[in-house]
Amino acid sequence: MTIFQVEAWMKCYMVKCHFCLSTYFIDFISISLF
């Protein structure tokens, strides 16, 4: 994950944006696996 992605994820976490969290989490898993 890039710094920008981490910052965006943190912003989503702060505002309890579950959609953003799940989306970034899936992206993170995809990046980790591939």
PDB file of C-alpha atoms in Angstrom:
ATOM      1  CA  MET A   1       0.000   0.000   0.000  1.00  0.00           C
ATOM      2  CA  THR A   2       1.186   3.500  -0.781  1.00  0.00           C
ATOM      3  CA  ILE A   3       1.243   6.328   1.755  1.00  0.00           C
ATOM      4  CA  PHE A   4      -1.775   7.842  -0.016  1.00  0.00           C
ATOM      5  CA  GLN A   5      -3.736   4.589   0.335  1.00  0.00           C
ATOM      6  CA  VAL A   6      -2.815   4.317   4.023  1.00  0.00           C
ATOM      7  CA  GLU A   7      -3.951   7.901   4.671  1.00  0.00           C
ATOM      8  CA  ALA A   8      -7.215   7.291   2.805  1.00  0.00           C
ATOM      9  CA  TRP A   9      -7.769   4.080   4.803  1.00  0.00           C
ATOM     10  CA  MET A  10      -7.142   5.911   8.077  1.00  0.00           C
ATOM     11  CA  LYS A  11      -9.624   8.645   7.092  1.00  0.00           C
ATOM     12  CA  CYS A  12     -12.232   5.986   6.337  1.00  0.00           C
ATOM     13  CA  TYR A  13     -11.494   4.301   9.668  1.00  0.00           C
ATOM     14  CA  MET A  14     -11.859   7.572  11.555  1.00  0.00           C
ATOM     15  CA  VAL A  15     -15.316   8.229  10.106  1.00  0.00           C
ATOM     16  CA  LYS A  16     -16.350   4.577  10.454  1.00  0.00           C
ATOM     17  CA  CYS A  17     -16.765   4.186   6.705  1.00  0.00           C
ATOM     18  CA  HIS A  18     -17.283   0.429   6.554  1.00  0.00           C
ATOM     19  CA  PHE A  19     -17.578   0.396   2.766  1.00  0.00           C
ATOM     20  CA  CYS A  20     -14.181   2.073   2.404  1.00  0.00           C
ATOM     21  CA  LEU A  21     -12.681  -0.215   5.035  1.00  0.00           C
ATOM     22  CA  SER A  22     -13.897  -3.380   3.330  1.00  0.00           C
ATOM     23  CA  THR A  23     -12.796  -2.085  -0.079  1.00  0.00           C
ATOM     24  CA  TYR A  24      -9.278  -1.199   1.068  1.00  0.00           C
ATOM     25  CA  PHE A  25      -9.045  -4.431   3.070  1.00  0.00           C
ATOM     26  CA  ILE A  26      -9.893  -6.461  -0.042  1.00  0.00           C
ATOM     27  CA  ASP A  27      -7.325  -4.453  -2.039  1.00  0.00           C
ATOM     28  CA  PHE A  28      -4.741  -5.058   0.685  1.00  0.00           C
ATOM     29  CA  ILE A  29      -5.375  -8.824   0.613  1.00  0.00           C
ATOM     30  CA  SER A  30      -5.203  -8.839  -3.184  1.00  0.00           C
ATOM     31  CA  ILE A  31      -1.860  -6.994  -3.106  1.00  0.00           C
ATOM     32  CA  SER A  32      -0.578  -9.345  -0.400  1.00  0.00           C
ATOM     33  CA  LEU A  33      -1.582 -12.481  -2.295  1.00  0.00           C
ATOM     34  CA  PHE A  34      -0.495 -11.268  -5.702  1.00  0.00           C
TER      35      PHE A  34
END
